[in-house]
Each structure stands twice: as structure tokens, then as C-alpha cells.
Amino acid sequence: MEWENQTIPVEFFLKGLSGYPRLELLFFVLIFLMYVVILLGNGTLILISILDPHLHTPMYFFLGNLSFLDICYTTTSIPSTLVSLLSERKTISLSGCAVQMFLGLAMGTTECVLLGMMAFDRYVAVCNPLRYPIIMCKDAYVPMAVGSWFAGIINSAVQTTFVVQLPFCRNTVINHFSCEILAVMKMACADISGNEFIMLVATILFTLMPLLLIIISYSLIISSILKIHSSEGRSKAFSTCSAHLTVVIIFYGTILFMYLKPKSKETFNSDDLDATDKIISMFYGVMTPMLNPLIYSLRNKDVKEAVKHLLNRSFFSK
């Protein structure tokens, strides 16, 4: 692109599914229903983790943070996506795009780090059960959660600040549902190697390092479980971490599929995303937060009992 075409954009155009008008209404209904389930499911988990004294443990404290995080993460993008699907006006201001980038990246980073902290919590619970109350005391797990949020905010603030300072070209069409930071960077009429380096460092620190912690933790957990002689003991030990492991597989599995799947010849050297890429992106941004409370509810007796107790108390209080 020619350097004289650079400008400070007043607004960006979010292409989304503009090329598929028949799918827009279908996607609106699906995303809206998923968003309702996200709010109800994660809201319920937050409520029971606060109200039920039996759930005042490190694992459910982290789970409450994860649920709140999922609500915040989806709220940064879903409402604007729903509006753009039904509206002919599919634009977003530079400041609005910056806020969306900041919140989306902050929530995504925080979730990666928080999942790593939860894996460590499960490692201590399974491999060092007698020392668990000492190691995972309130003075330990609260700073771990706060540190996860702090890491997300700092990473997002640094990356978003550098992106919004870039000079942009006249073509400000974002081929996405929302202001995804990499898609915005590609529209810059400047060398973005510095931004890419910062993103690489951040990915290693806040995505791959937590993943490494998760892999190490679960390797030690599996090794410890296999040493248990009774099948009942092995089943009980595995049940304490199966829900978290399922969430991790869905979360990181979707990320790896998004970025490692082969590109078609037509789009390999193009900035365009095909419909499949957009659906996968939606799965990552909507399906995972929707499935998290369902997974923890279906695979956890304590959560199911707490939900029943909450419903019974609400019913009899009327």
C-alpha cells in the first residue's frame, strides 16, 4: 500500500457475515440464545459459589472468577455482534474498536493464566492432599486470581496502546465479527514487526507458559492417579479434575485448531477469512463460555447439590 493512503480512521467497518445475508438471521438467533445461556449458567455458578458455604474453597473461588470472566469476555463482543447482524450499519468508531480490543484481549489473557492457576490447584489437591489446606490457603489463592487479572490487563493495555498508535490505510474493513487485534494490525500502513514481536512475547508468557504449567500439572496428576491401587480411589481422584481438564481441552483445542489448521490456496496469502474460519472464531468466543458452566454442573456433585439447594430455597421462600 502507498504511504500517502494512510489516514486516521474515524470508524471501521466490521464485515462479519455480510457476504452471507441468509445466515445473518440464523446466526443472530443462535448467538442470542447462547448468550442467554452464558449469562444464566455462569451467573448461577457465581451465585452458588458465594451463597453456599460448602463451596468456599480455592477451586470454587477460581471457578467463580472463571464464570465472571466468561460473562465479561462475551459481553465485550456479543451485543455489538448481534446489533451488526441485524443492522445495515456495521461500523464501529476507533475508540470503540480500541475498547473492544482491550477488553477482549484482557479477558482472553486472564482466562489463559487463570486456567493455569486452576491446574496447579488440582495438582496440589490430588498429589498433596494432606498439605492442600496449607499450600492453597486464602493468602495464596486470592493473589493467584488477582495476578491472573493483573496479567491480562497489563498485556492488553500494552498491546492495545501500540496498535491504536499505528497509521491506518484508507481501507478500514475488518473481516471479522469484532475488532480482533491481529485483524486491526494488518490494516496499518506501517511496519508492524514491533507489534508482532510484542504479541509473540505475550503469547509465550501468557498463553504457552500457562499451557506448559497445565501439561506439567496433569502429567504429575495422571502419574499420581496411576499409582493408586483401587479403582474407586482412581475414579475419585480423577473426578476432582476431570471438569477442569475438559474445559482446558476445549479452550486450547479450539485455539490450536484456529491457528494451526491448513489454509486453502485461495486464502493462504489473503487477509480474508472464509465462513468456516468465522464459525470457528464464534465457537471459540461463544461456545466455550457457554459450555463451561454445563461441564462443571454435570461433572460435579457439589455444584449439582448447591444448585438444587438454591432452587429449593427459592421455591419454598415464595
Protein backbone atom coordinates (compact mmCIF):
# COMPACT_ATOMS: atom_id res chain seq x y z
CA MET A 1 0.00 0.00 0.00
CA GLU A 2 1.16 3.51 -0.72
CA TRP A 3 2.16 5.61 2.23
CA GLU A 4 0.09 8.57 1.03
CA ASN A 5 -3.04 6.49 1.61
CA GLN A 6 -2.51 6.43 5.35
CA THR A 7 -5.06 8.21 7.49
CA ILE A 8 -6.52 8.29 10.95
CA PRO A 9 -9.77 6.33 10.58
CA VAL A 10 -12.92 7.72 12.14
CA GLU A 11 -14.54 4.30 12.11
CA PHE A 12 -14.04 0.71 11.00
CA PHE A 13 -16.40 -1.50 9.00
CA LEU A 14 -17.00 -4.93 10.55
CA LYS A 15 -17.65 -7.25 7.63
CA GLY A 16 -18.81 -10.24 9.68
CA LEU A 17 -21.20 -12.30 7.57
CA SER A 18 -22.06 -9.51 5.10
CA GLY A 19 -21.33 -11.90 2.26
CA TYR A 20 -23.87 -14.38 3.64
CA PRO A 21 -27.12 -12.41 4.23
CA ARG A 22 -29.26 -15.56 4.62
CA LEU A 23 -27.08 -16.72 7.51
CA GLU A 24 -27.23 -13.44 9.43
CA LEU A 25 -30.70 -14.02 10.94
CA LEU A 26 -29.86 -17.63 11.79
CA PHE A 27 -26.62 -16.57 13.45
CA PHE A 28 -28.44 -13.79 15.33
CA VAL A 29 -30.87 -16.30 16.87
CA LEU A 30 -28.13 -18.82 17.69
CA ILE A 31 -25.75 -16.28 19.23
CA PHE A 32 -28.56 -14.62 21.19
CA LEU A 33 -29.69 -17.95 22.69
CA MET A 34 -26.09 -18.88 23.50
CA TYR A 35 -25.56 -15.51 25.19
CA VAL A 36 -28.65 -16.05 27.37
CA VAL A 37 -27.33 -19.49 28.39
CA ILE A 38 -23.92 -17.93 29.15
CA LEU A 39 -25.45 -15.30 31.43
CA LEU A 40 -27.75 -17.77 33.21
CA GLY A 41 -25.20 -20.59 33.56
CA ASN A 42 -22.23 -18.53 34.65
CA GLY A 43 -24.40 -16.25 36.78
CA THR A 44 -25.74 -19.30 38.63
CA LEU A 45 -22.22 -20.60 39.29
CA ILE A 46 -21.16 -17.21 40.67
CA LEU A 47 -24.26 -17.09 42.88
CA ILE A 48 -23.85 -20.57 44.38
CA SER A 49 -20.10 -20.09 44.93
CA ILE A 50 -20.96 -17.03 47.05
CA LEU A 51 -24.07 -18.29 48.86
CA ASP A 52 -23.17 -21.93 49.56
CA PRO A 53 -20.65 -22.25 52.47
CA HIS A 54 -19.58 -25.70 51.20
CA LEU A 55 -18.22 -24.09 48.06
CA HIS A 56 -15.98 -21.58 49.84
CA THR A 57 -12.83 -23.38 48.66
CA PRO A 58 -9.99 -22.40 46.31
CA MET A 59 -11.39 -24.46 43.42
CA TYR A 60 -14.79 -22.76 43.51
CA PHE A 61 -13.22 -19.36 44.08
CA PHE A 62 -11.31 -19.87 40.83
CA LEU A 63 -14.47 -21.21 39.19
CA GLY A 64 -16.39 -18.09 40.25
CA ASN A 65 -13.65 -15.95 38.72
CA LEU A 66 -13.78 -18.02 35.52
CA SER A 67 -17.56 -17.60 35.29
CA PHE A 68 -17.34 -13.83 35.86
CA LEU A 69 -14.56 -13.71 33.27
CA ASP A 70 -16.70 -15.55 30.70
CA ILE A 71 -19.57 -13.11 31.24
CA CYS A 72 -17.23 -10.13 30.79
CA TYR A 73 -15.49 -11.70 27.79
CA THR A 74 -18.69 -12.37 25.87
CA THR A 75 -20.26 -9.05 26.84
CA THR A 76 -17.38 -7.20 25.17
CA SER A 77 -18.31 -8.57 21.75
CA ILE A 78 -21.67 -10.36 21.56
CA PRO A 79 -24.05 -7.36 21.98
CA SER A 80 -22.28 -5.40 19.22
CA THR A 81 -22.22 -8.54 17.03
CA LEU A 82 -25.97 -9.02 17.48
CA VAL A 83 -26.62 -5.39 16.52
CA SER A 84 -24.41 -5.62 13.43
CA LEU A 85 -26.12 -8.84 12.27
CA LEU A 86 -29.50 -7.10 12.06
CA SER A 87 -28.40 -3.56 11.24
CA GLU A 88 -27.26 -2.22 7.90
CA ARG A 89 -24.79 -0.04 9.76
CA LYS A 90 -21.89 -2.32 10.62
CA THR A 91 -19.35 0.30 11.65
CA ILE A 92 -17.51 0.93 14.91
CA SER A 93 -15.55 4.02 15.95
CA LEU A 94 -11.79 3.97 16.54
CA SER A 95 -12.31 4.50 20.28
CA GLY A 96 -14.99 1.80 20.36
CA CYS A 97 -12.69 -0.57 18.49
CA ALA A 98 -9.87 0.19 20.96
CA VAL A 99 -12.13 -0.55 23.93
CA GLN A 100 -13.26 -3.80 22.31
CA MET A 101 -9.66 -4.84 21.60
CA PHE A 102 -8.57 -4.00 25.14
CA LEU A 103 -11.41 -5.85 26.87
CA GLY A 104 -11.31 -8.87 24.57
CA LEU A 105 -7.54 -9.32 24.87
CA ALA A 106 -7.59 -8.67 28.63
CA MET A 107 -10.29 -11.29 29.21
CA GLY A 108 -8.63 -13.83 26.89
CA THR A 109 -5.23 -13.43 28.56
CA THR A 110 -6.72 -13.62 32.04
CA GLU A 111 -8.53 -16.85 31.16
CA CYS A 112 -5.30 -18.49 29.93
CA VAL A 113 -3.44 -17.59 33.13
CA LEU A 114 -6.42 -18.49 35.35
CA LEU A 115 -6.71 -21.97 33.76
CA GLY A 116 -3.03 -22.48 34.57
CA MET A 117 -3.63 -21.49 38.21
CA MET A 118 -6.60 -23.88 38.38
CA ALA A 119 -4.41 -26.70 37.04
CA PHE A 120 -1.88 -26.06 39.82
CA ASP A 121 -4.72 -26.11 42.35
CA ARG A 122 -5.85 -29.51 41.05
CA TYR A 123 -2.25 -30.79 41.18
CA VAL A 124 -1.94 -29.88 44.86
CA ALA A 125 -5.38 -31.38 45.62
CA VAL A 126 -4.54 -34.73 44.03
CA CYS A 127 -0.80 -35.09 44.64
CA ASN A 128 -0.51 -33.37 48.05
CA PRO A 129 -3.98 -33.71 49.64
CA LEU A 130 -2.72 -33.51 53.23
CA ARG A 131 -0.85 -30.26 52.58
CA TYR A 132 -3.60 -28.79 50.37
CA PRO A 133 -5.17 -26.55 53.08
CA ILE A 134 -1.72 -25.15 53.90
CA ILE A 135 -0.47 -24.61 50.33
CA MET A 136 -3.77 -23.35 48.90
CA CYS A 137 -4.71 -21.09 51.81
CA LYS A 138 -6.56 -17.80 51.25
CA ASP A 139 -3.29 -15.87 51.28
CA ALA A 140 -2.19 -17.97 48.29
CA TYR A 141 -5.24 -18.44 46.06
CA VAL A 142 -6.56 -14.87 46.23
CA PRO A 143 -3.25 -13.35 44.97
CA MET A 144 -3.14 -16.07 42.29
CA ALA A 145 -6.53 -14.96 40.96
CA VAL A 146 -5.68 -11.26 41.27
CA GLY A 147 -2.40 -11.90 39.46
CA SER A 148 -4.30 -13.53 36.58
CA TRP A 149 -6.48 -10.43 36.15
CA PHE A 150 -3.46 -8.13 36.51
CA ALA A 151 -1.55 -10.06 33.82
CA GLY A 152 -4.49 -9.77 31.42
CA ILE A 153 -4.95 -6.03 32.00
CA ILE A 154 -1.25 -5.20 31.63
CA ASN A 155 -0.78 -7.31 28.50
CA SER A 156 -3.89 -5.86 26.88
CA ALA A 157 -3.03 -2.27 27.82
CA VAL A 158 0.45 -2.55 26.27
CA GLN A 159 -0.67 -4.22 23.04
CA THR A 160 -3.74 -2.03 22.52
CA THR A 161 -1.76 1.16 23.13
CA PHE A 162 0.80 0.23 20.46
CA VAL A 163 -1.90 -0.79 17.95
CA VAL A 164 -4.00 2.39 18.19
CA GLN A 165 -0.87 4.48 17.56
CA LEU A 166 -0.34 2.87 14.15
CA PRO A 167 -1.16 4.85 10.98
CA PHE A 168 -4.01 3.12 9.14
CA CYS A 169 -4.79 2.95 5.44
CA ARG A 170 -7.99 4.10 3.81
CA ASN A 171 -9.25 0.53 3.58
CA THR A 172 -10.60 0.00 7.10
CA VAL A 173 -12.70 -3.12 6.53
CA ILE A 174 -12.25 -5.68 9.33
CA ASN A 175 -13.21 -9.10 8.03
CA HIS A 176 -14.41 -10.25 11.42
CA PHE A 177 -17.35 -10.01 13.83
CA SER A 178 -15.45 -7.70 16.19
CA CYS A 179 -12.22 -5.71 16.50
CA GLU A 180 -9.79 -8.60 16.75
CA ILE A 181 -6.35 -7.14 17.41
CA LEU A 182 -4.46 -9.05 14.69
CA ALA A 183 -7.06 -8.12 12.06
CA VAL A 184 -6.73 -4.43 13.02
CA MET A 185 -2.93 -4.58 12.92
CA LYS A 186 -2.98 -5.89 9.34
CA MET A 187 -4.67 -2.69 8.15
CA ALA A 188 -1.77 -0.50 9.25
CA CYS A 189 0.28 1.38 6.65
CA ALA A 190 3.43 0.92 8.70
CA ASP A 191 5.94 -1.68 9.79
CA ILE A 192 4.18 -3.82 12.40
CA SER A 193 7.17 -6.05 13.19
CA GLY A 194 7.49 -4.38 16.60
CA ASN A 195 3.85 -5.11 17.37
CA GLU A 196 4.26 -8.69 16.17
CA PHE A 197 7.30 -9.13 18.44
CA ILE A 198 5.35 -7.82 21.45
CA MET A 199 2.49 -10.18 20.55
CA LEU A 200 4.93 -13.11 20.26
CA VAL A 201 6.43 -12.40 23.69
CA ALA A 202 2.95 -12.01 25.19
CA THR A 203 1.80 -15.28 23.60
CA ILE A 204 4.77 -17.13 25.09
CA LEU A 205 4.30 -15.60 28.55
CA PHE A 206 0.52 -15.62 28.88
CA THR A 207 -0.64 -18.46 26.60
CA LEU A 208 2.15 -21.03 26.20
CA MET A 209 3.57 -20.77 29.74
CA PRO A 210 0.16 -21.44 31.36
CA LEU A 211 -0.31 -24.29 28.87
CA LEU A 212 3.09 -25.69 29.93
CA LEU A 213 2.03 -25.42 33.59
CA ILE A 214 -1.21 -27.27 32.74
CA ILE A 215 0.67 -30.04 30.89
CA ILE A 216 3.17 -30.49 33.74
CA SER A 217 0.42 -30.43 36.40
CA TYR A 218 -1.71 -33.02 34.63
CA SER A 219 1.30 -35.22 33.85
CA LEU A 220 2.04 -35.36 37.57
CA ILE A 221 -1.68 -35.84 38.37
CA ILE A 222 -2.02 -38.76 35.95
CA SER A 223 1.18 -40.30 37.27
CA SER A 224 -0.12 -40.00 40.83
CA ILE A 225 -3.55 -41.43 39.92
CA LEU A 226 -2.00 -44.47 38.21
CA LYS A 227 -0.17 -45.30 41.44
CA ILE A 228 -3.47 -45.67 43.29
CA HIS A 229 -4.29 -49.38 43.54
CA SER A 230 -8.08 -49.28 43.99
CA SER A 231 -10.27 -48.43 41.01
CA GLU A 232 -12.60 -46.47 43.31
CA GLY A 233 -9.69 -44.36 44.52
CA ARG A 234 -8.53 -43.68 40.96
CA SER A 235 -12.06 -42.72 39.91
CA LYS A 236 -12.47 -40.35 42.87
CA ALA A 237 -9.09 -38.71 42.25
CA PHE A 238 -9.79 -38.24 38.54
CA SER A 239 -13.27 -36.81 39.21
CA THR A 240 -11.71 -33.91 41.13
CA CYS A 241 -10.02 -32.60 37.99
CA SER A 242 -11.99 -34.04 35.04
CA ALA A 243 -14.21 -30.95 34.63
CA HIS A 244 -11.25 -28.58 34.53
CA LEU A 245 -9.37 -30.84 32.13
CA THR A 246 -12.40 -30.90 29.79
CA VAL A 247 -12.58 -27.09 29.82
CA VAL A 248 -8.84 -26.83 29.09
CA ILE A 249 -9.08 -29.24 26.16
CA ILE A 250 -11.98 -27.30 24.61
CA PHE A 251 -10.35 -23.89 25.22
CA TYR A 252 -6.84 -24.68 23.97
CA GLY A 253 -8.04 -27.20 21.39
CA THR A 254 -10.10 -24.53 19.66
CA ILE A 255 -7.20 -22.06 19.73
CA LEU A 256 -4.77 -24.60 18.26
CA PHE A 257 -7.26 -25.61 15.55
CA MET A 258 -7.87 -21.96 14.62
CA TYR A 259 -4.20 -21.15 14.16
CA LEU A 260 -2.73 -24.46 13.01
CA LYS A 261 -5.34 -25.68 10.52
CA PRO A 262 -4.13 -25.61 6.87
CA LYS A 263 -5.20 -22.59 4.84
CA SER A 264 -6.75 -23.06 1.41
CA LYS A 265 -4.72 -21.98 -1.61
CA GLU A 266 -7.16 -19.17 -2.29
CA THR A 267 -6.81 -17.61 1.15
CA PHE A 268 -3.26 -18.54 2.08
CA ASN A 269 -1.87 -15.15 1.01
CA SER A 270 -5.06 -13.23 1.68
CA ASP A 271 -6.40 -11.33 4.65
CA ASP A 272 -9.87 -12.75 4.03
CA LEU A 273 -11.47 -15.21 6.36
CA ASP A 274 -13.84 -17.77 4.90
CA ALA A 275 -17.13 -18.70 6.55
CA THR A 276 -15.55 -21.71 8.27
CA ASP A 277 -12.93 -19.52 9.97
CA LYS A 278 -15.64 -17.19 11.23
CA ILE A 279 -17.74 -20.05 12.60
CA ILE A 280 -14.67 -21.46 14.39
CA SER A 281 -13.97 -18.00 15.79
CA MET A 282 -17.55 -17.83 17.05
CA PHE A 283 -17.17 -21.26 18.66
CA TYR A 284 -14.07 -20.03 20.48
CA GLY A 285 -15.74 -16.81 21.61
CA VAL A 286 -19.24 -18.08 22.44
CA MET A 287 -19.40 -21.86 22.74
CA THR A 288 -16.58 -22.24 25.27
CA PRO A 289 -18.07 -19.78 27.83
CA MET A 290 -21.45 -21.45 27.31
CA LEU A 291 -20.10 -24.98 27.87
CA ASN A 292 -18.00 -24.15 30.96
CA PRO A 293 -20.90 -23.99 33.49
CA LEU A 294 -22.58 -27.00 31.88
CA ILE A 295 -19.40 -29.06 32.19
CA TYR A 296 -18.83 -28.10 35.82
CA SER A 297 -22.50 -28.67 36.67
CA LEU A 298 -22.81 -32.09 35.01
CA ARG A 299 -19.49 -33.45 36.25
CA ASN A 300 -19.52 -32.09 39.81
CA LYS A 301 -21.77 -33.39 42.60
CA ASP A 302 -21.10 -30.38 44.86
CA VAL A 303 -22.27 -27.95 42.18
CA LYS A 304 -25.39 -30.00 41.41
CA GLU A 305 -26.27 -30.19 45.11
CA ALA A 306 -25.71 -26.44 45.53
CA VAL A 307 -27.96 -25.67 42.54
CA LYS A 308 -30.70 -27.94 43.91
CA HIS A 309 -30.41 -26.30 47.33
CA LEU A 310 -30.62 -22.82 45.76
CA LEU A 311 -33.67 -23.77 43.69
CA ASN A 312 -35.42 -25.38 46.67
CA ARG A 313 -34.73 -22.34 48.85
CA SER A 314 -36.06 -20.02 46.13
CA PHE A 315 -39.16 -22.19 45.65
CA PHE A 316 -40.04 -22.50 49.34
CA SER A 317 -39.36 -18.82 50.04
CA LYS A 318 -42.30 -17.85 47.78
